[in-house]
């Protein structure tokens, strides 16, 4: 499965063989009262219990959350993973502490053993996922490669297929989101997607070329992408795993967003290589869902384009005709995400018959102003779909906050355009809501939700507040886990 970065393999073994099969062994440590103690003892040399007490007495390691301490026993490094007070240990705590572990071992060991027999299946799974995610390094474009970790050897019980699928999905999403634009131009991305799913009989990949998009009237995708020499495509991944109504995931895949003729300022513009984070998340989730073989029908749509100014670019004040026939005045070429998404969402609803559509998009700077870099904004009319997504977010630690769809603001869409049916921008205020209202029109009869992931999708500016299982200065692959969880719950339900 690899685009660039090979995820570590996960291997489950008996606790007694952990030391023999890994370069170093990590053991979670909790505090009850002031005393730190090993959370897991099965297969662990008894000297380690004493070592914890000594480290505590010498005040070098107290079991605090997100701290590590290494002790050698019989020549093997044992890494104590501080998880803090036992009563506070939950999934997010485990993710953060093992994220710290992953970061610290990525360039040090070929294999890391995790002693997790003292953890529930859920927490053990989160520990393994977080170790792998913390160890992610994007080195495809480096000459000197430092990453060593190839294998995570686990003692404990976990849902193996799920854990590996999530790790692979998030690695894939990170590779795509962070790729330099010309390494993954729309046609190159389409080729890569085809190759990824080749040989999976229940997955079909369809690519609409630029010529087809022109012929079929996908005015949103065509116009946003036409300024670039690398023309836009629409990538459709169809996973058929069961009966029942199909659900569609649509991801904004702007390979680079310069703003177009409404050019962005230089400050921070390099972050816009991750304006494909929505599409990256959809791709990663489709991979994980197919790998797990979920009993559900899921479609992934990636409208991919490069938004740049040129003699062939679309222009502010152009009126473009969308796939569903709506005419849109281009008030601003930098509000391009909603144009490519509108075509893909309408196509999912009307041509593919998706009954539920969830789109993910790095859509607006306004949502980052409102919620900061860690949370996505969730927009939907459906309380039941909102609950499903909120539940998935809670379970996976991918945070979001529900935002309102304010009907009164819809008037801005029509009133402000003297020449088109609607216009793609309104004023400065409520920008994220306006973007969501614009998309909603194109979902037609389908149940629809929109996640504005401009903050956590890009992630790079989260800096000191980013959780340790996010890679520093890179897009974290946000959204893969929510989509996988949503599909998983639906397939069980
Ligand atoms: N990709 C940007 C949104 C964005 C900004 C994502 C910052 C992540 C960080 C989007 O295409 C855009 O430029 N939106 C404009 C919309 C405006 C012209 C209505 C924005 O947010 O300023
Ligand atoms: Zn833009
Ligand atoms: Zn954009």
XYZ file of C-alpha atoms and ligand atoms in Angstrom:
517
model
C 0.000 0.000 0.000
C 2.536 2.782 0.013
C 2.585 6.200 -1.561
C 5.831 7.440 0.000
C 6.086 6.436 3.630
C 5.921 2.810 4.635
C 3.972 2.410 7.871
C 5.465 0.154 10.556
C 4.116 -3.387 10.564
C 2.131 -4.523 13.586
C 2.878 -7.954 14.983
C 1.220 -9.573 17.982
C 3.312 -11.915 20.141
C 3.260 -13.588 23.549
C 4.453 -11.351 26.381
C 7.382 -13.673 27.159
C 8.866 -13.290 23.678
C 8.684 -9.482 23.533
C 12.308 -8.900 24.549
C 13.638 -11.429 22.068
C 11.721 -9.920 19.153
C 12.271 -6.183 19.535
C 15.145 -3.711 19.872
C 13.560 -1.961 22.834
C 10.466 -2.525 24.968
C 8.044 0.171 26.056
C 6.066 -0.305 29.267
C 3.288 2.047 30.407
C 3.661 3.452 33.902
C 0.888 5.076 35.941
C 0.854 6.939 39.203
C -1.542 6.024 41.966
C -0.998 8.581 44.630
C 2.611 9.683 44.293
C 4.047 6.225 43.580
C 4.632 5.285 39.952
C 4.069 1.663 39.049
C 4.160 -0.504 35.948
C 0.732 -0.817 34.345
C 1.798 -4.096 32.785
C 3.945 -6.773 34.340
C 3.369 -9.869 32.211
C 6.636 -10.957 30.605
C 8.509 -8.005 32.118
C 11.705 -8.735 34.122
C 11.125 -8.190 37.817
C 14.133 -5.841 38.063
C 12.092 -3.263 36.176
C 9.691 -2.808 39.098
C 12.639 -1.890 41.312
C 14.066 0.376 38.650
C 10.803 2.370 38.637
C 10.980 2.810 42.415
C 14.616 3.902 42.242
C 13.931 6.373 39.447
C 11.074 7.820 41.513
C 13.237 8.061 44.635
C 15.982 9.805 42.657
C 13.274 12.060 41.148
C 14.379 11.387 37.575
C 11.072 9.808 36.524
C 7.758 10.044 38.327
C 5.418 8.528 35.765
C 4.063 11.908 34.682
C 2.093 11.944 31.464
C 4.115 12.467 28.281
C 7.464 11.740 29.937
C 9.785 8.844 29.106
C 12.621 7.174 30.964
C 14.889 4.446 29.662
C 16.414 1.700 31.839
C 18.609 -1.134 30.584
C 17.822 -4.597 31.921
C 20.107 -7.406 30.798
C 21.375 -5.203 28.003
C 17.888 -4.403 26.632
C 16.510 -0.888 26.727
C 13.170 -0.704 28.540
C 11.368 2.577 27.948
C 9.015 3.590 30.740
C 6.091 5.487 29.245
C 4.667 7.871 31.824
C 0.868 7.982 31.612
C 0.127 10.103 34.690
C -2.547 9.445 37.315
C -4.240 6.121 36.814
C -7.723 7.580 37.231
C -7.095 9.972 34.313
C -5.972 7.317 31.851
C -8.347 7.401 28.891
C -7.969 7.001 25.123
C -6.677 10.534 24.556
C -4.156 10.238 27.389
C -2.881 6.974 25.888
C -2.671 8.541 22.419
C -0.641 11.475 23.682
C 1.760 9.412 25.784
C 2.407 6.828 23.084
C 2.661 9.631 20.522
C 5.596 10.913 22.569
C 7.049 7.396 22.520
C 6.635 7.125 18.745
C 8.419 10.422 18.174
C 11.284 9.387 20.391
C 11.888 5.931 18.860
C 11.282 6.688 15.158
C 14.929 7.295 14.302
C 16.395 5.063 17.026
C 15.087 1.524 16.704
C 14.096 -0.811 13.876
C 11.519 -2.482 16.071
C 9.786 -1.445 19.261
C 7.997 -3.812 21.606
C 4.884 -2.611 23.424
C 3.923 -4.377 26.670
C 0.180 -3.756 26.671
C -1.348 -6.783 28.425
C -2.620 -4.505 31.208
C -4.701 -2.408 28.807
C -8.171 -2.943 27.381
C -8.450 -3.857 23.708
C -9.503 -0.304 22.890
C -6.660 1.375 24.782
C -4.080 -1.091 23.472
C -5.221 -0.297 19.938
C -4.937 3.438 20.570
C -1.431 2.928 21.999
C -0.266 1.094 18.888
C -1.875 3.618 16.519
C -0.365 6.556 18.402
C 3.106 4.996 18.469
C 2.969 4.577 14.697
C 1.540 8.066 14.103
C 4.088 9.683 16.419
C 6.853 7.961 14.460
C 5.728 9.356 11.078
C 8.462 11.201 9.194
C 8.127 12.406 5.604
C 11.533 11.656 4.081
C 10.627 10.931 0.475
C 12.148 14.230 -0.620
C 15.148 14.201 1.714
C 18.553 12.915 0.712
C 19.533 11.881 4.232
C 16.983 9.474 5.688
C 16.799 9.037 9.450
C 13.691 6.982 10.005
C 14.352 3.464 11.279
C 11.136 2.106 12.745
C 9.729 -0.773 10.690
C 7.896 -2.886 13.185
C 5.749 -2.561 16.285
C 5.696 -5.804 18.253
C 2.766 -6.003 20.629
C 1.980 -8.119 23.670
C -1.688 -7.637 24.432
C -5.015 -7.990 22.714
C -6.162 -5.597 20.046
C -8.339 -5.402 16.971
C -5.453 -6.009 14.616
C -7.121 -5.370 11.246
C -8.617 -2.099 12.447
C -5.380 -0.825 13.976
C -3.306 -1.507 10.871
C -5.948 -0.075 8.550
C -6.077 3.182 10.500
C -2.290 3.500 10.595
C -2.029 2.929 6.844
C -4.914 5.291 6.096
C -3.440 8.121 8.135
C 0.075 7.584 6.718
C -1.369 7.729 3.214
C -3.359 10.885 3.994
C -0.279 12.567 5.454
C 1.843 11.689 2.429
C -0.773 13.138 0.085
C -1.608 16.245 2.117
C 2.049 17.199 2.527
C 3.342 16.311 -0.935
C 4.902 19.165 -2.920
C 2.322 20.217 -5.517
C 4.183 19.209 -8.651
C 5.026 15.804 -7.215
C 1.310 15.135 -7.008
C -0.361 17.191 -9.723
C -3.980 16.163 -10.420
C -3.039 13.682 -13.199
C -0.211 12.225 -11.094
C -2.480 11.874 -8.090
C -5.056 10.088 -10.258
C -2.382 7.650 -11.424
C -1.222 7.044 -7.860
C -4.795 6.347 -6.711
C -5.311 3.861 -9.542
C -2.110 2.059 -8.584
C -3.004 1.947 -4.898
C -6.292 0.149 -5.438
C -5.155 -2.063 -8.298
C -5.928 -5.672 -7.536
C -8.671 -4.966 -4.999
C -11.688 -6.540 -6.643
C -14.333 -4.658 -4.669
C -12.837 -1.248 -5.437
C -13.280 0.557 -8.719
C -11.361 3.740 -9.512
C -12.786 6.056 -12.158
C -10.904 9.126 -13.342
C -12.687 11.886 -15.257
C -10.051 13.583 -17.390
C -10.077 17.309 -18.136
C -11.590 16.651 -21.566
C -14.381 14.592 -20.016
C -15.025 17.208 -17.357
C -15.349 19.861 -20.078
C -17.636 17.637 -22.137
C -19.854 16.713 -19.172
C -20.162 20.292 -17.951
C -18.268 20.194 -14.640
C -17.870 23.984 -14.771
C -16.653 24.322 -11.190
C -13.754 21.877 -11.471
C -12.867 22.928 -15.028
C -12.734 26.651 -14.294
C -10.784 26.406 -11.044
C -8.194 24.145 -12.685
C -7.840 25.636 -16.131
C -5.144 28.180 -15.251
C -2.595 25.445 -14.633
C -0.668 23.489 -17.266
C -1.505 20.433 -15.119
C -5.220 20.168 -15.753
C -7.844 19.140 -13.188
C -9.392 15.692 -12.789
C -12.217 14.143 -10.793
C -11.173 10.922 -9.077
C -13.971 8.593 -7.960
C -13.237 5.588 -5.748
C -16.132 3.145 -5.416
C -15.967 0.582 -2.640
C -18.684 -2.063 -2.721
C -18.739 -4.058 0.491
C -22.390 -4.799 1.015
C -25.980 -3.874 0.442
C -27.653 -0.690 1.483
C -27.597 2.947 0.489
C -24.237 4.309 -0.506
C -22.535 6.983 1.557
C -20.209 9.410 -0.237
C -17.144 11.150 1.136
C -16.060 14.196 -0.863
C -12.677 15.818 -0.226
C -11.444 19.206 -1.422
C -8.297 18.388 -3.369
C -6.715 21.691 -4.300
C -3.172 20.530 -4.946
C -2.007 24.104 -4.537
C -4.066 27.194 -3.776
C -2.310 30.385 -4.823
C -5.657 32.177 -4.800
C -5.586 32.452 -8.603
C -6.068 35.931 -10.087
C -7.099 37.045 -6.572
C -3.562 36.086 -5.584
C -2.793 35.360 -1.937
C -0.009 37.267 -0.130
C 3.362 35.462 0.165
C 3.087 35.126 3.931
C 2.156 31.517 4.680
C 1.361 30.631 1.085
C 3.523 27.472 1.189
C 0.957 25.985 3.577
C -1.400 25.893 0.616
C 0.216 22.698 -0.652
C -1.972 21.121 2.023
C -5.155 22.561 0.529
C -5.619 18.965 -0.645
C -5.970 17.728 2.962
C -9.693 17.001 2.526
C -9.064 14.773 -0.480
C -6.114 13.208 1.321
C -8.346 12.281 4.264
C -10.992 10.806 1.974
C -8.340 8.755 0.169
C -6.838 7.512 3.446
C -10.271 6.584 4.769
C -11.203 4.741 1.552
C -7.993 2.769 1.845
C -8.674 1.829 5.467
C -12.318 0.937 4.769
C -11.377 -1.299 1.840
C -8.574 -2.889 3.852
C -10.980 -3.732 6.666
C -13.536 -5.037 4.208
C -16.404 -3.171 5.877
C -19.893 -4.316 4.958
C -20.987 -1.019 3.444
C -21.014 0.816 0.123
C -18.782 3.848 0.245
C -17.794 6.262 -2.511
C -14.848 8.632 -2.282
C -14.733 11.669 -4.581
C -11.648 13.805 -5.058
C -12.075 16.864 -7.294
C -8.419 17.745 -7.877
C -7.141 21.030 -9.316
C -4.315 23.544 -9.085
C -5.531 27.102 -8.514
C -3.027 29.469 -10.174
C -3.122 32.688 -12.180
C -2.229 32.514 -15.877
C -3.504 33.706 -19.236
C -5.942 30.817 -19.144
C -7.229 31.262 -15.613
C -10.844 31.919 -14.755
C -11.470 35.532 -13.858
C -13.214 37.442 -11.120
C -16.654 38.365 -12.558
C -16.747 35.323 -14.846
C -20.041 33.457 -14.708
C -19.550 29.699 -14.790
C -22.057 26.939 -15.267
C -21.855 24.149 -12.739
C -22.488 20.431 -13.371
C -26.033 20.676 -11.971
C -26.855 23.692 -14.170
C -26.541 26.421 -11.534
C -24.751 29.541 -12.787
C -22.205 31.051 -10.391
C -20.591 34.449 -10.537
C -16.949 34.256 -9.529
C -16.719 37.048 -6.989
C -13.274 35.855 -5.927
C -11.049 33.202 -7.524
C -9.667 32.346 -4.078
C -13.042 30.917 -3.030
C -12.262 27.958 -5.308
C -12.829 25.052 -2.929
C -16.593 25.465 -2.894
C -16.626 25.471 -6.709
C -14.836 22.143 -7.159
C -16.760 20.626 -4.241
C -20.131 21.803 -5.547
C -19.668 19.796 -8.735
C -18.487 16.684 -6.900
C -21.229 16.892 -4.258
C -23.969 17.356 -6.863
C -22.562 14.446 -8.877
C -22.519 12.210 -5.782
C -26.123 13.104 -4.986
C -27.639 13.014 -8.468
C -25.527 10.659 -10.568
C -24.215 8.247 -7.921
C -27.366 8.223 -5.793
C -25.564 8.790 -2.505
C -28.117 9.121 0.276
C -25.596 10.577 2.719
C -22.743 12.893 1.757
C -19.958 14.069 4.043
C -17.488 16.558 2.623
C -14.149 17.544 4.120
C -12.498 20.760 3.044
C -9.841 23.246 4.038
C -12.479 25.737 3.006
C -12.115 28.992 4.913
C -9.649 31.038 6.937
C -12.728 32.160 8.877
C -13.143 28.770 10.564
C -9.543 28.961 11.810
C -10.277 32.390 13.275
C -13.331 30.937 15.014
C -11.991 27.591 16.281
C -8.197 27.774 16.069
C -5.889 25.206 14.511
C -7.078 22.106 16.420
C -10.806 21.884 15.700
C -12.871 21.445 12.571
C -16.256 23.112 12.114
C -19.171 20.731 11.532
C -22.141 21.969 9.518
C -25.272 19.919 8.908
C -29.057 20.200 9.121
C -29.332 16.606 10.295
C -29.154 16.154 14.053
C -28.765 12.403 13.675
C -25.830 12.733 11.266
C -24.340 15.385 13.560
C -24.538 12.928 16.463
C -22.905 10.169 14.438
C -20.036 12.466 13.441
C -19.646 13.949 16.914
C -19.517 10.446 18.371
C -16.859 9.425 15.833
C -14.871 12.540 16.701
C -15.051 11.814 20.422
C -13.914 8.227 19.943
C -10.928 9.102 17.772
C -9.698 12.358 19.285
C -10.195 14.274 16.026
C -11.892 17.299 17.492
C -14.690 19.388 16.035
C -17.447 21.797 16.989
C -20.889 22.084 15.458
C -21.604 25.374 13.743
C -24.928 26.875 12.602
C -26.333 27.089 9.087
C -27.989 30.495 9.299
C -30.788 30.684 6.743
C -30.932 34.483 6.659
C -27.418 34.570 5.203
C -28.556 32.655 2.130
C -29.942 35.922 0.780
C -26.358 37.139 0.262
C -25.833 34.341 -2.237
C -28.423 35.619 -4.694
C -28.722 39.321 -3.891
C -25.045 40.052 -4.413
C -24.858 38.723 -7.956
C -26.263 40.898 -10.720
C -25.183 38.438 -13.419
C -25.215 34.896 -11.979
C -27.802 32.789 -10.165
C -25.556 32.892 -7.107
C -22.094 34.216 -6.188
C -19.228 32.335 -4.534
C -18.367 34.968 -1.908
C -20.220 37.247 0.479
C -18.694 39.798 2.841
C -15.994 39.322 5.433
C -18.238 38.178 8.278
C -19.483 34.662 8.851
C -17.261 33.367 6.060
C -17.303 29.733 7.167
C -21.101 29.724 7.422
C -21.455 31.273 3.989
C -19.117 28.667 2.503
C -21.204 25.896 4.079
C -24.490 27.383 2.848
C -23.059 27.559 -0.659
C -22.138 23.850 -0.584
C -25.496 22.859 0.886
C -27.326 23.957 -2.283
C -25.464 21.327 -4.273
C -26.297 18.375 -2.023
C -29.877 18.513 -3.336
C -31.957 15.756 -1.667
C -29.076 13.981 0.051
C -28.463 14.078 3.791
C -25.317 16.181 3.986
C -22.612 17.262 6.411
C -19.624 19.510 5.838
C -16.432 19.576 7.857
C -14.399 22.749 7.431
C -10.966 21.396 8.326
C -8.915 24.500 7.435
C -7.387 24.387 10.945
C -6.567 20.740 11.724
C -6.378 19.693 8.071
C -3.365 21.947 7.538
C -2.203 21.607 11.151
C 1.175 23.173 10.527
C 0.511 26.315 12.482
C -0.703 24.451 15.563
C 2.895 24.570 16.866
C 3.111 24.098 20.616
C -0.525 23.149 21.064
C -0.453 20.252 18.582
C -0.822 16.811 20.171
C 2.368 14.692 20.106
C 0.885 12.179 17.657
C 0.757 14.932 15.011
C 3.941 15.399 12.975
C 5.581 18.761 13.569
C 5.289 21.309 10.745
C 3.254 18.899 8.640
C -0.415 18.217 7.963
C -1.566 15.494 10.404
C -3.999 13.549 8.227
C -6.993 14.859 10.155
C -10.372 13.345 9.251
C -9.325 9.833 8.241
C -10.299 8.432 11.613
C -13.686 10.182 11.767
C -14.649 8.875 8.324
C -13.484 5.338 9.107
C -15.400 5.370 12.393
C -18.532 6.681 10.706
C -18.444 3.964 8.042
C -17.584 1.321 10.626
C -20.503 2.224 12.883
C -22.883 2.304 9.916
C -21.684 -1.087 8.697
C -22.322 -2.551 12.145
C -25.640 -0.825 12.582
N -7.775 27.271 1.062
C -8.321 28.507 1.469
C -8.756 28.510 2.930
C -7.678 28.370 3.968
C -7.097 29.492 4.526
C -7.318 27.138 4.430
C -6.146 29.366 5.504
C -6.369 27.006 5.420
C -5.778 28.105 5.960
C -9.567 28.864 0.658
O -9.572 28.432 -0.654
C -9.657 30.338 0.628
O -8.775 30.971 0.125
N -10.729 30.871 1.219
C -10.939 32.261 1.280
C -12.396 32.510 0.968
C -12.733 33.951 0.720
C -12.099 34.442 -0.572
C -14.226 34.065 0.656
C -10.597 32.744 2.686
O -10.820 32.015 3.651
O -10.068 33.840 2.814
Zn -8.619 29.802 -1.992
Zn -8.382 26.705 -1.015
